Coordinates of C-alpha atoms and ligand atoms in Angstrom, one line a residue:
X1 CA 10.3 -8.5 31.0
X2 CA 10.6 -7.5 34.5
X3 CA 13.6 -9.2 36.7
X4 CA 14.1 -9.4 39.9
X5 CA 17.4 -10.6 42.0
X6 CA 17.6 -11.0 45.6
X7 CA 21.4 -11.1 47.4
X8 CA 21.6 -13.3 50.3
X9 CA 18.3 -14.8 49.0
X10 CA 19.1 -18.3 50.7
X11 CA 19.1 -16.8 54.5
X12 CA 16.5 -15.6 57.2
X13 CA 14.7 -13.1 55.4
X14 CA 16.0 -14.2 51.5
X15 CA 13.6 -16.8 52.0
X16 CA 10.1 -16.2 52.9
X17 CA 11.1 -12.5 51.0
X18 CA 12.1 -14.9 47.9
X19 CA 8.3 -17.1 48.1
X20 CA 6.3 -13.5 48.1
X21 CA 8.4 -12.5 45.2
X22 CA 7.8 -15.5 43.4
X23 CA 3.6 -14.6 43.6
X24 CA 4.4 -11.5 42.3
X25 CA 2.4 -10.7 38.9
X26 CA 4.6 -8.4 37.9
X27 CA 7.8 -10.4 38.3
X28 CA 8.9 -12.1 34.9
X29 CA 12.0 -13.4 36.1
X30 CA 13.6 -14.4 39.6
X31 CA 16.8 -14.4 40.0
X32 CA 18.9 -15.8 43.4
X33 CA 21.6 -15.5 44.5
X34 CA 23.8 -16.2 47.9
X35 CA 27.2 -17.5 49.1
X36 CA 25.6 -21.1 50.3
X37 CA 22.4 -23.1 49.8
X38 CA 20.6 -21.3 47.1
X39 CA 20.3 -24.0 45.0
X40 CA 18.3 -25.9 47.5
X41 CA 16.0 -22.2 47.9
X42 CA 15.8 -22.0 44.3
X43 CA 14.8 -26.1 43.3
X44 CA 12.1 -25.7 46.0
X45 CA 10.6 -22.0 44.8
X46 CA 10.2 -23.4 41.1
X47 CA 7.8 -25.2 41.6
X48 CA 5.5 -23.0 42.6
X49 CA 3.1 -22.7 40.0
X50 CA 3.1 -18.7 39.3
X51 CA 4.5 -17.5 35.9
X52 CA 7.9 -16.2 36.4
X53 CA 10.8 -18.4 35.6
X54 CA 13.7 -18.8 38.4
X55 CA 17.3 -18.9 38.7
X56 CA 19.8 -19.8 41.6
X57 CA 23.9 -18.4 41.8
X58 CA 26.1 -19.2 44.0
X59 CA 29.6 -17.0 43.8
X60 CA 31.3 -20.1 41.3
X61 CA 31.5 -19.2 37.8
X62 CA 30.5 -15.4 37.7
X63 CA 27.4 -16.1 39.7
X64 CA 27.0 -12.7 41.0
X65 CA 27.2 -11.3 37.4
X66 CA 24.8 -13.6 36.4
X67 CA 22.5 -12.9 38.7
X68 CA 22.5 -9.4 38.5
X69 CA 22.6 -9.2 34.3
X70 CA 19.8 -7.0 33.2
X71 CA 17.9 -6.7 36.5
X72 CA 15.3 -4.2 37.0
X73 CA 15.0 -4.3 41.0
X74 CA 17.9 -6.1 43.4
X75 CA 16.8 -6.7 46.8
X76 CA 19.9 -7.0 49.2
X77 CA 18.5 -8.9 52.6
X78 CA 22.3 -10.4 52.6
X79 CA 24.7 -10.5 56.0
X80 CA 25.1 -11.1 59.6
X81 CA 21.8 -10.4 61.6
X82 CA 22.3 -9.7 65.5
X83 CA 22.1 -11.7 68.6
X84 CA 21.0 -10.6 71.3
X85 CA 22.9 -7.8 73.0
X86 CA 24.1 -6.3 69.9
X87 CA 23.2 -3.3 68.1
X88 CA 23.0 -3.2 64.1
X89 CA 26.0 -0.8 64.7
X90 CA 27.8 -3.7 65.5
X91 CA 27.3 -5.2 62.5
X92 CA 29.4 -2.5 60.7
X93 CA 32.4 -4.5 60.2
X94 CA 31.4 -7.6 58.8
X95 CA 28.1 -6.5 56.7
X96 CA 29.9 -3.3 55.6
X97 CA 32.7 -5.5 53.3
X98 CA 29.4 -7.7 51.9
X99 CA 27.8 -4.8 50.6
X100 CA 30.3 -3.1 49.0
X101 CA 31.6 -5.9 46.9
X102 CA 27.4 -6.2 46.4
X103 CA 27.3 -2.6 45.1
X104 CA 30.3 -3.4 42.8
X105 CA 28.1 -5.8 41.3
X106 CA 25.3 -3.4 40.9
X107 CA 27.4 -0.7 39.5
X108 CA 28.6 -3.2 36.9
X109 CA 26.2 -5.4 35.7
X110 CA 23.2 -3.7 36.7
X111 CA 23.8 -0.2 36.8
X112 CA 20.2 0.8 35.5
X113 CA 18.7 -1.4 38.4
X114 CA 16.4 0.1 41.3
X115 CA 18.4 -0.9 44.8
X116 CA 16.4 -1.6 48.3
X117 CA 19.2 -2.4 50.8
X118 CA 18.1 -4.4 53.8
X119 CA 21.5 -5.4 55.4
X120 CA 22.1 -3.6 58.5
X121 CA 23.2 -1.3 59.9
X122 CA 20.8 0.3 57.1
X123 CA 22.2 4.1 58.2
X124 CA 25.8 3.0 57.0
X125 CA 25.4 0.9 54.8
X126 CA 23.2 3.0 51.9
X127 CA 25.8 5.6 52.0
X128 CA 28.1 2.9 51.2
X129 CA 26.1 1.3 48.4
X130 CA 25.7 5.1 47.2
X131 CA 29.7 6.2 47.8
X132 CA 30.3 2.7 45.2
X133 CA 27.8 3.6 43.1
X134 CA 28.7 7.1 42.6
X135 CA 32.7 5.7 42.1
X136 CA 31.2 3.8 39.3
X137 CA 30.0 6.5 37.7
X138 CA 26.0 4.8 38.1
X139 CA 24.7 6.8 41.0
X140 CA 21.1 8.0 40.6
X141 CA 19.1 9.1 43.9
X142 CA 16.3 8.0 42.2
X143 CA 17.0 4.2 42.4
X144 CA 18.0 3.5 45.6
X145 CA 16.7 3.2 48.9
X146 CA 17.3 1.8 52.3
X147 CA 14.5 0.0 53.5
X148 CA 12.9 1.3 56.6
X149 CA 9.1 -0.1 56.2
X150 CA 9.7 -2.6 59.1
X151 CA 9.4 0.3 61.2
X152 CA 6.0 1.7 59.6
X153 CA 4.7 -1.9 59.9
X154 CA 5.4 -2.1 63.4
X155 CA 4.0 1.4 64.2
X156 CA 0.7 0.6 62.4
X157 CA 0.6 -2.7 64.6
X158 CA 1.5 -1.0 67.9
X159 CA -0.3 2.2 68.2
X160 CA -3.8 0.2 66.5
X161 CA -4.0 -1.7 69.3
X162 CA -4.1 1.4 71.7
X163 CA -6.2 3.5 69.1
X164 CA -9.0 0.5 68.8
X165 CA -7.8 1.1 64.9
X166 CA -7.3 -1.6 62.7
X167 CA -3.3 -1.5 61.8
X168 CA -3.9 -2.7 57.9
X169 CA -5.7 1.0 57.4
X170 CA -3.2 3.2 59.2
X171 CA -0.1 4.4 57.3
X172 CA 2.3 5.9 60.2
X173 CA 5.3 7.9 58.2
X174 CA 8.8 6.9 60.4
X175 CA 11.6 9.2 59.9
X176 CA 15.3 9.6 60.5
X177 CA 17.2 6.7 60.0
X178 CA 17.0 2.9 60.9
X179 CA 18.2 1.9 64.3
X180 CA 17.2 3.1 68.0
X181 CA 16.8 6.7 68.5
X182 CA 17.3 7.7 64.9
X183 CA 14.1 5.9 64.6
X184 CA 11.1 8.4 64.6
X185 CA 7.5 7.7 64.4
X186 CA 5.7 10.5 63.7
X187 CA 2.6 9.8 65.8
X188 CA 0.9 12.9 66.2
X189 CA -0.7 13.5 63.0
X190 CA -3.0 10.5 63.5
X191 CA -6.8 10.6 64.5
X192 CA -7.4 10.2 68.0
X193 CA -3.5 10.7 69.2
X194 CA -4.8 13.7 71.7
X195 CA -6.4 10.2 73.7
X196 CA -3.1 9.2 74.2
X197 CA -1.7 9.8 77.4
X198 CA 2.3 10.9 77.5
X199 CA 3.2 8.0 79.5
X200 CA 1.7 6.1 76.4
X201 CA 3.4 7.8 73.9
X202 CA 6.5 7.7 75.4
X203 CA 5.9 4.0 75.1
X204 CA 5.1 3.6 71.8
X205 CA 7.5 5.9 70.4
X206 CA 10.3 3.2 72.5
X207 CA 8.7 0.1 71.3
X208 CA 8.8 1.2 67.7
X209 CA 12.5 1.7 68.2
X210 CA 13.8 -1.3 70.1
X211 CA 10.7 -3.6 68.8
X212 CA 13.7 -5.5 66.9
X213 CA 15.3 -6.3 70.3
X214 CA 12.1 -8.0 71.1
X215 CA 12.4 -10.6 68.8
X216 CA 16.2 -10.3 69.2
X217 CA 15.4 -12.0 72.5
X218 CA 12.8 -14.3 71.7
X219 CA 14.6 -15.7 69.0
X220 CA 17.2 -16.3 71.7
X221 CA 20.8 -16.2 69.8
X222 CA 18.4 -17.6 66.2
X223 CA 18.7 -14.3 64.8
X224 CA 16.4 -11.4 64.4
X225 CA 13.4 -10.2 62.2
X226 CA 12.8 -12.4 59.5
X227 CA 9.2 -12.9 58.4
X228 CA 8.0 -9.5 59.6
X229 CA 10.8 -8.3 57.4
X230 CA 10.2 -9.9 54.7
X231 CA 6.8 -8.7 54.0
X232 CA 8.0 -5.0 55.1
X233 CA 10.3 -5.3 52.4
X234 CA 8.2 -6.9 50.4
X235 CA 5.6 -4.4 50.3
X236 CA 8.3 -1.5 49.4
X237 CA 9.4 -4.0 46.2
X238 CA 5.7 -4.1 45.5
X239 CA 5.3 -0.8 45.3
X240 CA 8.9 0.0 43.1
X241 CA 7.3 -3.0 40.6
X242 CA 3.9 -1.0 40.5
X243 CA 5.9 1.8 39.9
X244 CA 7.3 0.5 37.1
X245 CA 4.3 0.2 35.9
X246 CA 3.2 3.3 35.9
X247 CA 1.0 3.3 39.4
X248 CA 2.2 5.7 41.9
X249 CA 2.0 5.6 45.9
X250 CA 4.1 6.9 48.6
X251 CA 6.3 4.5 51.5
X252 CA 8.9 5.7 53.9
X253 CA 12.2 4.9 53.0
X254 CA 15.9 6.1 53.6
X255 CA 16.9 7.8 50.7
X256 CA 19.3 10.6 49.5
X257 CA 18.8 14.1 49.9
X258 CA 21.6 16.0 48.1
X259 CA 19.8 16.1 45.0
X260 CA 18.2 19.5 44.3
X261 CA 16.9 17.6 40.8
X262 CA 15.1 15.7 43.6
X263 CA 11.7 17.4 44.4
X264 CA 11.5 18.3 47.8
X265 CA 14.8 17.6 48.5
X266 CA 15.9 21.2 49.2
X267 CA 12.7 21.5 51.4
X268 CA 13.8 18.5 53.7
X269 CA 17.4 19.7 54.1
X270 CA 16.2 22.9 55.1
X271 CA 13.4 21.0 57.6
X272 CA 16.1 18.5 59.0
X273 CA 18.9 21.5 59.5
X274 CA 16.5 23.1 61.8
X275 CA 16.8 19.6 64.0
X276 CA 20.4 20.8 64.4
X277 CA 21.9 18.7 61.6
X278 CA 22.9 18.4 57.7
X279 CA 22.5 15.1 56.8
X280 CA 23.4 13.6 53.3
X281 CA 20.2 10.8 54.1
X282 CA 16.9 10.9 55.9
X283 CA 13.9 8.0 56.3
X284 CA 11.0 9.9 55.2
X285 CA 7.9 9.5 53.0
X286 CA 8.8 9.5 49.4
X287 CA 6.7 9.3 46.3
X288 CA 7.4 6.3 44.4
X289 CA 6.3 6.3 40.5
X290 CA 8.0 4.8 36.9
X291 CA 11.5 6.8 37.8
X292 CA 11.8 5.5 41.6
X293 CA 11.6 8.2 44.3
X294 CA 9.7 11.1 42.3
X295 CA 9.5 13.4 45.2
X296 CA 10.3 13.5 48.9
X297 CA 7.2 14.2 50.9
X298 CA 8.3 16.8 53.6
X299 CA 5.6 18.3 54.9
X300 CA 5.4 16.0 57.6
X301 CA 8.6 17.6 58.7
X302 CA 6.2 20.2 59.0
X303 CA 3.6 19.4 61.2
X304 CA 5.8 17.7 64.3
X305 CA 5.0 18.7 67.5
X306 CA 7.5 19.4 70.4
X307 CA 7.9 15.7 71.5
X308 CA 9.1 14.9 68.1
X309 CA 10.7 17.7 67.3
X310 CA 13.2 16.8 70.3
X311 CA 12.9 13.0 69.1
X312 CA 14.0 14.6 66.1
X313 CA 17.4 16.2 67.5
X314 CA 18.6 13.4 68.9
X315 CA 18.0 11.3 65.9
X316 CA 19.5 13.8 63.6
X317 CA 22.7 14.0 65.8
X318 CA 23.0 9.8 66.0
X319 CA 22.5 9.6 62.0
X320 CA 25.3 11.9 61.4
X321 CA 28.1 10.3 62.8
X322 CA 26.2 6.5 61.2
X323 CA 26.2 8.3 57.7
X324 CA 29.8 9.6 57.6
X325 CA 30.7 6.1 59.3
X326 CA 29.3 4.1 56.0
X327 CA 30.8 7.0 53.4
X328 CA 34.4 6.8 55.0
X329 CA 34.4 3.1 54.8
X330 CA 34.8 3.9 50.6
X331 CA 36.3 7.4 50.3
X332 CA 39.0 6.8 53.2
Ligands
NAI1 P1 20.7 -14.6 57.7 O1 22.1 -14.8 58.3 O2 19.6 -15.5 58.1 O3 20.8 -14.5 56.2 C1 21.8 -13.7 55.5 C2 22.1 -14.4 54.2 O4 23.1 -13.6 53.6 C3 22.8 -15.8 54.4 O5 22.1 -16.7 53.7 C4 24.2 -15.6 54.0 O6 24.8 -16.7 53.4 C5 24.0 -14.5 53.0 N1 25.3 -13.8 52.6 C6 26.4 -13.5 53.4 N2 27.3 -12.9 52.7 C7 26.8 -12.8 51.4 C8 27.3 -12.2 50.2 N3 28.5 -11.7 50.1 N4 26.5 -12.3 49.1 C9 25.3 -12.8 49.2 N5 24.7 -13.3 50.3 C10 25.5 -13.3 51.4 O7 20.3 -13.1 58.2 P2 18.9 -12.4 58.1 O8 18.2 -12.6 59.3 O9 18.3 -12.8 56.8 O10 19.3 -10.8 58.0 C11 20.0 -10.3 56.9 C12 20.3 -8.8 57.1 O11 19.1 -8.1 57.2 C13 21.1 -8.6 58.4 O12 22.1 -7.6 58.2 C14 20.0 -8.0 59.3 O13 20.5 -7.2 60.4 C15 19.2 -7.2 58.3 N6 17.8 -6.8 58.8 C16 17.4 -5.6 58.4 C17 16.1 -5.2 58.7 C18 15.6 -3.9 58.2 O14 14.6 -3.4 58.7 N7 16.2 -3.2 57.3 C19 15.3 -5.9 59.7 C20 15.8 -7.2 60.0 C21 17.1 -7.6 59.6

């Protein structure tokens, strides 16, 4: 019996991410929950004619426990999403408060679960759902991640259209972190790159980073990425339910790297310091199988060339201060 719960299930990205969870094969059980409107989200899901059975909580009556009881994989789309002007950073203080009482939650009624934190700003708030988790005694580095694959999808659909590629077959690793410059598409390994002229580069590499504040501003005040997002983060929960399955693949994702149990872990900490930084977490390829992140693929640390090795400084330096930012919101 597989279970799945989404938190904040009933808003922009909780709902379309909800419908592609409820046509998932593997999912036995759906569970919802949100602070408002969820039972409307969930009546309307169940009747969808797939096989897994569906639940909606709101807070009332232990709702949050309930939800989370036994689940295998929690997606957390929940929070404020910007408006235009705004960066996720300034999301801190309001998103920050939701996902810690989130990861309390976790920590207590699904301690075993595999985590994928949407809520922004994604840099701050991992180390927070990690900092409660580790509190509680339930920290493995293995189970959670901070979703980043909205950046990968959008560097797939960008740099096709200049490489006359078709974007469903490219697989462009992102690293760093999750917001602006700490965003880093590693372009250069892909066939055909050299045809790229640096003006053209330089272009991508920006439009992968503030391709959010594109539909920040068409969306005009409505909110930001919502459908895109949901199938990014979809496609990472597809792969952690293969996973459990036994079926292995590799996504980027933000994960811990203080692990040394952690293949490759070392390896990356070593790769990253030489961007002038230690870092506690890094978006990078990782290999997902039956335990969560089996290894963290850093040899494509290895093969940057000098425009994103000094992509790489910058973001190193940014993620820094975002990381100790989410840990001191818990340890003080
Ligand atoms: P939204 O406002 O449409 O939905 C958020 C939902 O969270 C609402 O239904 C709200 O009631 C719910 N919520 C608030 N407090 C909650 C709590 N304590 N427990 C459970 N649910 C709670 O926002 P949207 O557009 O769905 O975005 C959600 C978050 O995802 C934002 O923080 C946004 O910045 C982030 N995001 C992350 C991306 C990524 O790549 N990781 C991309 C796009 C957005």
């Amino acid at each position: 019996m597989t279970k799945v719960t989404i938190c904040g299930a009933a808003g922009g990205i909780g709902q379309p991410l909800s419908l592609l969870v409820k046509l998932h094969p593997l999912v036995d059980q759906l569970s919802l929950f949100d602070v408002v409107n969820v039972p409307g989200v969930g009546a309307d899901l169940s009747h969808i004619d797939t096989d897994s059975s569906l639940e909606s909580f709101l807070p009332a009556d232990d709702g949050l426990a309930k939800a989370l009881k036994d689940s295998d994989l929690v997606i957390i789309p929940a929070g404020v999403p910007r408006k235009p002007g705004m960066s996720r950073d300034d999301l801190f203080n309001i998103n920050a408060g939701i996902v810690r009482d989130l990861a309390v939650g976790v920590a207590t009624h699904a301690p075993k679960a595999f985590v994928l934190v949407i809520s922004n700003p994604v840099n701050s708030t991992v180390p927070i759902f990690k900092e409660v988790l580790a509190k509680h005694g339930v920290f493995d580095p293995r189970r959670l991640l901070g979703v980043t694959t909205l950046d990968c999808v959008r560097s797939n659909t960008f740099v096709a259209g200049l490489l006359g590629a078709k974007a469903s077959k490219l697989d462009v690793a992102v690293v760093g972190g999750h917001s602006g410059e700490t965003i880093v598409p590693l372009f250069s390994s892909l066939p055909g790159y050299s045809k790229l002229s640096d003006a053209e580069v330089d272009a991508l590499v920006h439009r992968v980073q503030y391709g959010g504040d594109e539909v920040v501003q068409a969306k005009n005040g409505a909110g930001s990425a919502t459908l895109s997002m949901a199938y990014a983060g979809y496609k990472l929960a597809d792969q952690i339910l293969k996973g459990l399955n036994g079926e292995k693949s590799t996504s980027s994702a933000f994960v811990y790297l203080k692990d040394d149990s952690l293949s490759g872990a070392k390896e990356t900490r070593a790769l990253v310091g030489k961007f002038g930084g230690e870092l506690d977490f890094f978006a990078i390829p990782v290999g997902l199988g039956p335990k969560g992140v089996e290894s963290i693929e850093y040899g494509v640390l290895e093969k940057v060339n000098a425009k994103e090795e000094e992509l790489l400084k910058v973001a190193v330096g940014q993620l820094g201060v975002n990381i100790a930012k989410g840990t001191a919101f818990i340890k003080g």
